[in-house]
Short mmCIF file of N, CA and C in Angstrom, two decimals:
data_model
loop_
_atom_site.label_atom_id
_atom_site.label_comp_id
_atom_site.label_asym_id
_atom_site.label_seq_id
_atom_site.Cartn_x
_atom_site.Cartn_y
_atom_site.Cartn_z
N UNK A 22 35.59 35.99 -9.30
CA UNK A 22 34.65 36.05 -10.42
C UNK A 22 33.28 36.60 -10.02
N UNK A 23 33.29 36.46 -8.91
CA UNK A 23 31.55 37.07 -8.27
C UNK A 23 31.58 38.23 -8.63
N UNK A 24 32.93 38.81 -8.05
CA UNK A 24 32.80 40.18 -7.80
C UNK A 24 31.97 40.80 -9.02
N UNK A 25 33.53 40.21 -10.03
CA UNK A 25 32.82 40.74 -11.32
C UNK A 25 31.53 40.80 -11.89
N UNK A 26 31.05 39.36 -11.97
CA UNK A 26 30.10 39.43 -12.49
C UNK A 26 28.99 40.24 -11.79
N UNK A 27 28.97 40.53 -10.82
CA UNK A 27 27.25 41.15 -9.62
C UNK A 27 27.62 42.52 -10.73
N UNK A 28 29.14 43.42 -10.83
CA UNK A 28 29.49 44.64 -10.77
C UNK A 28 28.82 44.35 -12.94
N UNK A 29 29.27 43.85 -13.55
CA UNK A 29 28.84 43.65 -14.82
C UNK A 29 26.99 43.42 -14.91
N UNK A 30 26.66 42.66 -13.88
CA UNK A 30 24.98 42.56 -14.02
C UNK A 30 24.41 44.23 -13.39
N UNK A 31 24.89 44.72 -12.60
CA UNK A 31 24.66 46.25 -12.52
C UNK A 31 25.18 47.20 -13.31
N UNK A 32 25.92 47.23 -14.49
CA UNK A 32 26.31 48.01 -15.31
C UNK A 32 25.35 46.97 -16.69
N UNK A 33 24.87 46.32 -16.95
CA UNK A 33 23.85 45.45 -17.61
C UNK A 33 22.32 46.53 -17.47
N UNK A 34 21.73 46.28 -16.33
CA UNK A 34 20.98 46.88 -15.17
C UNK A 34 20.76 48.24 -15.72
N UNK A 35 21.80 48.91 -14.99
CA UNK A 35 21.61 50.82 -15.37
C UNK A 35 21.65 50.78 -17.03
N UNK A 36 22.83 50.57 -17.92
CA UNK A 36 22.47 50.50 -19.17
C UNK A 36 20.90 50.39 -19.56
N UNK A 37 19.92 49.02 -19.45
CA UNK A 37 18.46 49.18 -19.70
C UNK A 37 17.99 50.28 -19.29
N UNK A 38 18.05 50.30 -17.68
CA UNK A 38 17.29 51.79 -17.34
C UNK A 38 17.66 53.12 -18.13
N UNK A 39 18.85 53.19 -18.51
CA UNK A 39 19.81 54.28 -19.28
C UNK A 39 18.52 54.55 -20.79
N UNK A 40 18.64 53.15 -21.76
CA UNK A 40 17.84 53.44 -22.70
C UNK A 40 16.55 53.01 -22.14
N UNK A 41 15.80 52.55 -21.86
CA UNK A 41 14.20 52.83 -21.50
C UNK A 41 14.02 54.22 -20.87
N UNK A 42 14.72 55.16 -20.47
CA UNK A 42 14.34 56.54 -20.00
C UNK A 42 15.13 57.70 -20.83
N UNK A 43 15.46 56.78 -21.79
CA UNK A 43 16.40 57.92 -22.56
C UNK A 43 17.54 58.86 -21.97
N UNK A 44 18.04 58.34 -21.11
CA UNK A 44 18.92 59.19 -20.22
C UNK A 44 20.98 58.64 -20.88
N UNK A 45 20.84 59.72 -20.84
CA UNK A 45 22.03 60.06 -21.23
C UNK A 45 23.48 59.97 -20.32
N UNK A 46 22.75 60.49 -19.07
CA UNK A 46 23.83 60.47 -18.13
C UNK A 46 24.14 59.46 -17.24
N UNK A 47 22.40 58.48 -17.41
CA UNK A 47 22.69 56.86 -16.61
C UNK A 47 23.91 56.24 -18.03
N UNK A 48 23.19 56.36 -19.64
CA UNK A 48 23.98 55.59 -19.72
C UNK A 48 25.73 55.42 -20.35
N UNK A 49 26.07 57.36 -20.03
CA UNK A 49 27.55 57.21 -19.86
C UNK A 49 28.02 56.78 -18.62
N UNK A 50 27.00 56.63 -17.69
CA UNK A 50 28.04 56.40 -16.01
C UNK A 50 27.86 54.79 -16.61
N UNK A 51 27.29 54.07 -17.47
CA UNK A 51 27.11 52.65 -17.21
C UNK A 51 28.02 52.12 -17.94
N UNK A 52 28.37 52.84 -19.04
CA UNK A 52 29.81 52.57 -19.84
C UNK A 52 31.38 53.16 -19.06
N UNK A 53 31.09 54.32 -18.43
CA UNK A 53 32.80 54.04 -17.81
C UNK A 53 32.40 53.40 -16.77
N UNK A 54 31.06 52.95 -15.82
CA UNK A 54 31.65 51.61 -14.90
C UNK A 54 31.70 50.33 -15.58
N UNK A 55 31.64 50.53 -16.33
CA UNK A 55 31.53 48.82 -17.16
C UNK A 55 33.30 48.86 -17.54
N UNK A 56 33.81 49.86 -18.08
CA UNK A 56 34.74 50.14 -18.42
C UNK A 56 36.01 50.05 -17.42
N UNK A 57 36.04 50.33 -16.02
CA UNK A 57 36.45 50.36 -15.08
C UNK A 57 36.39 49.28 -14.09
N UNK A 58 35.53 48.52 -14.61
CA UNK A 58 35.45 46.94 -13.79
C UNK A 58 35.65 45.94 -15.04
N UNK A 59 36.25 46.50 -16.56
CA UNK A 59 36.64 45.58 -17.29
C UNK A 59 38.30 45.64 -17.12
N UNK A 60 38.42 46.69 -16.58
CA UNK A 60 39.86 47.04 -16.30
C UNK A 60 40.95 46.50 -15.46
N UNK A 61 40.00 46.58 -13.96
CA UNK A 61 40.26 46.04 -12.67
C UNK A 61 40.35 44.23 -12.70
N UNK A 62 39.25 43.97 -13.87
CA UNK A 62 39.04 42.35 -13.94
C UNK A 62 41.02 42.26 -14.41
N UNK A 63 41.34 43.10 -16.10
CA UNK A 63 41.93 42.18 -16.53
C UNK A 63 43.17 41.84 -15.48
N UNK A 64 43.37 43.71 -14.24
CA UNK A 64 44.35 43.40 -13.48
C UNK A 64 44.71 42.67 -12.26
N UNK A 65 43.45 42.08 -11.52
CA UNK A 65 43.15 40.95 -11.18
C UNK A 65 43.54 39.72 -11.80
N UNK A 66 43.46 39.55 -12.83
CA UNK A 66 43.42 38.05 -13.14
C UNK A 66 44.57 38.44 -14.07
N UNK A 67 45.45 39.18 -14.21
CA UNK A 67 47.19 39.26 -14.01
C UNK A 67 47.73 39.03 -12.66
N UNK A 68 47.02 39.41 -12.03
CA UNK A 68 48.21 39.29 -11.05
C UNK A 68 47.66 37.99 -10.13
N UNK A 69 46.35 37.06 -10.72
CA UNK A 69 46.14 35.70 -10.39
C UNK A 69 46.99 34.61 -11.06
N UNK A 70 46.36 34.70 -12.76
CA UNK A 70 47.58 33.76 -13.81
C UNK A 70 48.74 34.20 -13.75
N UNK A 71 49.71 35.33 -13.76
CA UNK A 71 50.92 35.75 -14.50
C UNK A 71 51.71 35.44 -13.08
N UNK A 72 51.39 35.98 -11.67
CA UNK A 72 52.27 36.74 -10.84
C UNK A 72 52.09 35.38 -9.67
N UNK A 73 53.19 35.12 -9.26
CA UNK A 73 53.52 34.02 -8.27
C UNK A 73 52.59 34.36 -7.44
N UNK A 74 51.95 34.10 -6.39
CA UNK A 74 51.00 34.11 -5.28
C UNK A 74 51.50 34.80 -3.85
N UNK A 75 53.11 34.40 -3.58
CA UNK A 75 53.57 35.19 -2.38
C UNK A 75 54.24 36.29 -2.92
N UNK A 76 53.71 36.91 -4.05
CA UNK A 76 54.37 38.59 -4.95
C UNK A 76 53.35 39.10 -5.16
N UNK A 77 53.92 40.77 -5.07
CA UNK A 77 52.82 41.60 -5.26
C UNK A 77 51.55 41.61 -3.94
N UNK A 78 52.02 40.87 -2.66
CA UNK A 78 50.81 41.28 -2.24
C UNK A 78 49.85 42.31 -1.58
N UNK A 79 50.35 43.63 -1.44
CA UNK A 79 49.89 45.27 -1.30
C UNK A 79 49.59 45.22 -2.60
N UNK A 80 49.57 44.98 -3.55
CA UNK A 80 48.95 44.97 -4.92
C UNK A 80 47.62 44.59 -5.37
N UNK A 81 47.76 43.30 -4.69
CA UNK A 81 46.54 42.36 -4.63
C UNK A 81 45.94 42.43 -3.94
N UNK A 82 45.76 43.28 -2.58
CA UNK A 82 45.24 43.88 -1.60
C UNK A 82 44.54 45.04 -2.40
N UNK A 83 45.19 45.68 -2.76
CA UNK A 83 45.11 47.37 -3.41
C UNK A 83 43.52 47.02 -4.40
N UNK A 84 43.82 45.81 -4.89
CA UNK A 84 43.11 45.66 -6.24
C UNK A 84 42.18 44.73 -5.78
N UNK A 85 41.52 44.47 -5.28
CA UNK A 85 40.51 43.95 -4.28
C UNK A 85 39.82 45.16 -3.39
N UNK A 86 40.50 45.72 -2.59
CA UNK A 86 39.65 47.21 -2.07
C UNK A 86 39.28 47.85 -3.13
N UNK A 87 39.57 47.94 -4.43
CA UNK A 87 38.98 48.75 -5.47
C UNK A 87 37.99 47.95 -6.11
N UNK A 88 38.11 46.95 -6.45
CA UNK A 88 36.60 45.96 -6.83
C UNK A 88 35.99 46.17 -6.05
N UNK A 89 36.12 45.68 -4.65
CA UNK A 89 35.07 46.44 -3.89
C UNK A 89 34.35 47.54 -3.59
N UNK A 90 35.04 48.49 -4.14
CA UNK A 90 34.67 49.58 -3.79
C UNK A 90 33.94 49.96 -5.29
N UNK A 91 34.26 49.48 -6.46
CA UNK A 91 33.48 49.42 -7.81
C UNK A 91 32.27 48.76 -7.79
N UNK A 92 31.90 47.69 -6.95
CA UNK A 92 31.06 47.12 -6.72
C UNK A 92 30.19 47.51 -6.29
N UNK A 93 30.51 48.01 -5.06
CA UNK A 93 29.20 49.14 -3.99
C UNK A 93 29.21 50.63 -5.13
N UNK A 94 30.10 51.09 -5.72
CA UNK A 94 29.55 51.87 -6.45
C UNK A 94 28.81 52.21 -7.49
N UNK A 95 28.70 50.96 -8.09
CA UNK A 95 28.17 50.05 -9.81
C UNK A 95 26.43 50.19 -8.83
N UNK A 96 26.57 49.83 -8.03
CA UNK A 96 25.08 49.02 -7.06
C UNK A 96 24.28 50.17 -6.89
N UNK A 97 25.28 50.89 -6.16
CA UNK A 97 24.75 52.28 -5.12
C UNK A 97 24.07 53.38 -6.79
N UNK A 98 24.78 53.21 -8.17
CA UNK A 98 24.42 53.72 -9.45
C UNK A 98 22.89 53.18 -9.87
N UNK A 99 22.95 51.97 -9.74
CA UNK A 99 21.81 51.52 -10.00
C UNK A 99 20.31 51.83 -9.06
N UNK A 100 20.69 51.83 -7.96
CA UNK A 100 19.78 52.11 -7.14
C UNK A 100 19.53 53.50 -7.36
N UNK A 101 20.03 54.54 -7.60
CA UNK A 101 20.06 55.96 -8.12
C UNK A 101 19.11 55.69 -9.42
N UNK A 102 19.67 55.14 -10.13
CA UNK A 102 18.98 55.33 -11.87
C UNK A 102 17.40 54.95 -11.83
N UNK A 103 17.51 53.64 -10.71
CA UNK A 103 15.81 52.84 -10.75
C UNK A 103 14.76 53.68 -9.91
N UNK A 104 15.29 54.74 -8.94
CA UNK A 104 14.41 55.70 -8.27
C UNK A 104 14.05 54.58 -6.90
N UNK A 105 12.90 55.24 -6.84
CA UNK A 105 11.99 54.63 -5.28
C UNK A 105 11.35 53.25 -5.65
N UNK A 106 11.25 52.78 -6.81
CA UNK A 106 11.31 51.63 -7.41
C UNK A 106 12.27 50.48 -6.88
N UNK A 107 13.42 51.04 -6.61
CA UNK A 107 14.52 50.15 -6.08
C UNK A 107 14.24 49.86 -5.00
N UNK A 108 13.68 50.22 -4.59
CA UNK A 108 13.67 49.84 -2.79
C UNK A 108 12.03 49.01 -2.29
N UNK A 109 11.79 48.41 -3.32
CA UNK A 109 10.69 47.62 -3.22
C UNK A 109 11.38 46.21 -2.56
N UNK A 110 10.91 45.45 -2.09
CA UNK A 110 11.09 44.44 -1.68
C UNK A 110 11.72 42.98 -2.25
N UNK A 111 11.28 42.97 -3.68
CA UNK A 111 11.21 42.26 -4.44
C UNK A 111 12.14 42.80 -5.56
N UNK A 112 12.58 44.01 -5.55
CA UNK A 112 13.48 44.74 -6.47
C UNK A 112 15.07 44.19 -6.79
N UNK A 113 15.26 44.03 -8.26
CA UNK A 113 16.32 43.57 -8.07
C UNK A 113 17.48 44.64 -7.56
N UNK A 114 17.45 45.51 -8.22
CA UNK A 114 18.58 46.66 -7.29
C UNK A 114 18.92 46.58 -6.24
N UNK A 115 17.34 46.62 -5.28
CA UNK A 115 18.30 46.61 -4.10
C UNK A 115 19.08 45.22 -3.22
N UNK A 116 17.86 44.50 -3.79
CA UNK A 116 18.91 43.09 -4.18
C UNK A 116 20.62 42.66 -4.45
N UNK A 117 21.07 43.61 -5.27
CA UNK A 117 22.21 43.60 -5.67
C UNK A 117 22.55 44.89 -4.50
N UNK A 118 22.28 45.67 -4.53
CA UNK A 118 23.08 46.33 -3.53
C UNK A 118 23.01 45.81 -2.11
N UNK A 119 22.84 45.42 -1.67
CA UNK A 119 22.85 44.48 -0.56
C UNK A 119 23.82 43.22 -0.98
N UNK A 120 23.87 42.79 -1.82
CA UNK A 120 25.09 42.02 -2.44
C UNK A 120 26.12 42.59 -2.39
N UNK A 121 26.29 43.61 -2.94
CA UNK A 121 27.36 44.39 -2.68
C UNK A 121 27.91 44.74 -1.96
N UNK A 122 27.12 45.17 -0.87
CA UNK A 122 27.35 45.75 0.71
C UNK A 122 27.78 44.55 1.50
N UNK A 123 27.53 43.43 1.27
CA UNK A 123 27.66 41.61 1.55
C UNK A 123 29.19 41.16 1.70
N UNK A 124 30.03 41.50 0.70
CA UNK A 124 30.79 41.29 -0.23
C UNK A 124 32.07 42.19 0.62
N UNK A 125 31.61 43.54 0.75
CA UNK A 125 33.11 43.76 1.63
C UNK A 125 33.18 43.37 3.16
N UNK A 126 32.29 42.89 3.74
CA UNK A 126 32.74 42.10 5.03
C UNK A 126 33.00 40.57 4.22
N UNK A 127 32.02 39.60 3.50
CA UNK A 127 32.70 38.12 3.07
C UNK A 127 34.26 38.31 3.32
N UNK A 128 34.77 37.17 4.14
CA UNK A 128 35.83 36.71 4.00
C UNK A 128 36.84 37.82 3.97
N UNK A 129 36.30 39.00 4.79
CA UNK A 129 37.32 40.14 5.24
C UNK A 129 38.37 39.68 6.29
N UNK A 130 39.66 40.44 6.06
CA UNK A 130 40.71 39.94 6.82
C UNK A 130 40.99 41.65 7.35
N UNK A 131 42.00 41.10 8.58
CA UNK A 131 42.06 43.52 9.18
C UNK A 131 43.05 43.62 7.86
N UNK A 132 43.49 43.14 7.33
CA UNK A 132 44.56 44.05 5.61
C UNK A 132 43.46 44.83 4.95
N UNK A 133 42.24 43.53 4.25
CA UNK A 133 41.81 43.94 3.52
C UNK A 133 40.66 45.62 3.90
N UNK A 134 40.40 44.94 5.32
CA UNK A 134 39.21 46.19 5.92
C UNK A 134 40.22 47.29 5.77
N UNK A 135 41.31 47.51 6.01
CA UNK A 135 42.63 48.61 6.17
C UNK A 135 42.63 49.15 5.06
N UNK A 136 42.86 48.31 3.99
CA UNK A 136 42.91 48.76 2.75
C UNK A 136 41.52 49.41 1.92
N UNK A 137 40.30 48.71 2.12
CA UNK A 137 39.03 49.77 2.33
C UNK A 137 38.90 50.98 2.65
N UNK A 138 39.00 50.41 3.86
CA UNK A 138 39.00 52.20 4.86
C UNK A 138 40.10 53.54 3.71
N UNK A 139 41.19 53.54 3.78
CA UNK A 139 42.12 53.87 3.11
C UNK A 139 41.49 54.18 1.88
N UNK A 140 41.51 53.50 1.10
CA UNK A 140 40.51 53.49 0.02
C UNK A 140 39.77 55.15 -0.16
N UNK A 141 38.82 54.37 1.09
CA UNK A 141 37.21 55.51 0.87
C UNK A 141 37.79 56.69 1.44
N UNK A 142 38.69 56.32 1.87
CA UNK A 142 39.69 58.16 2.82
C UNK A 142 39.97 58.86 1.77
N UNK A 143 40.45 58.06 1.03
CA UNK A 143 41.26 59.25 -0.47
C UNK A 143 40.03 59.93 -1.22
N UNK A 144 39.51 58.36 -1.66
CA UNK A 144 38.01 58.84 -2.37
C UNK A 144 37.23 60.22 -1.64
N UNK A 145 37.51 60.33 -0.12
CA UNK A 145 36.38 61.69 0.74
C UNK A 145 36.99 62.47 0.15
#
């Protein structure tokens, strides 16, 4: 549920900045990431309620390296949209991106780092 929510308070986040600057292009990136971490939630929490626990698990791997990786990207958006602003001390952006960045070592196992790596390989 963390995940989600940090990745929803940064698509929250860029949206404001989106309309207080009138920008158009913060705030379509803030609707398909909002859109794309409403997605990932519902298939997460299928394959938490619906799917036995020792099934599917390259699945549930798969879909965890991609929250993660929605996460640092939702963050890494925001810090883009807020400018040199973000990187104040006291800023929430970079606040959250550092949350973010937090989040794929928490409670990393070598699957899940494997499945990261992998991940950001395709994504290059």
């Amino acid at each position: 549920p963390h995940h989600f929510g940090l990745q929803r308070e940064c698509v929250r986040r860029l949206g404001e900045i989106a309309a207080r600057r009138d920008d158009g292009t913060a705030a379509a990136l803030a609707h398909s990431l909002g859109a794309e971490g409403e997605r990932l939630r519902r298939v997460a929490y299928t394959l938490l309620d619906d799917v036995p626990a020792a099934e599917h698990l390259d699945d549930r791997v798969a879909v965890r390296a991609s929250v993660l990786e929605l996460v640092v990207r939702t963050a890494t958006a925001l810090v883009a949209a807020a400018g040199g602003s973000a990187m104040a001390a006291d800023a929430a952006p970079q606040r959250l991106a550092r949350e973010a960045l937090f989040m794929l070592v928490q409670a990393q196992t070598a699957t899940t780092r494997e499945a990261q790596l992998q991940l950001l390989r395709e994504l290059a």
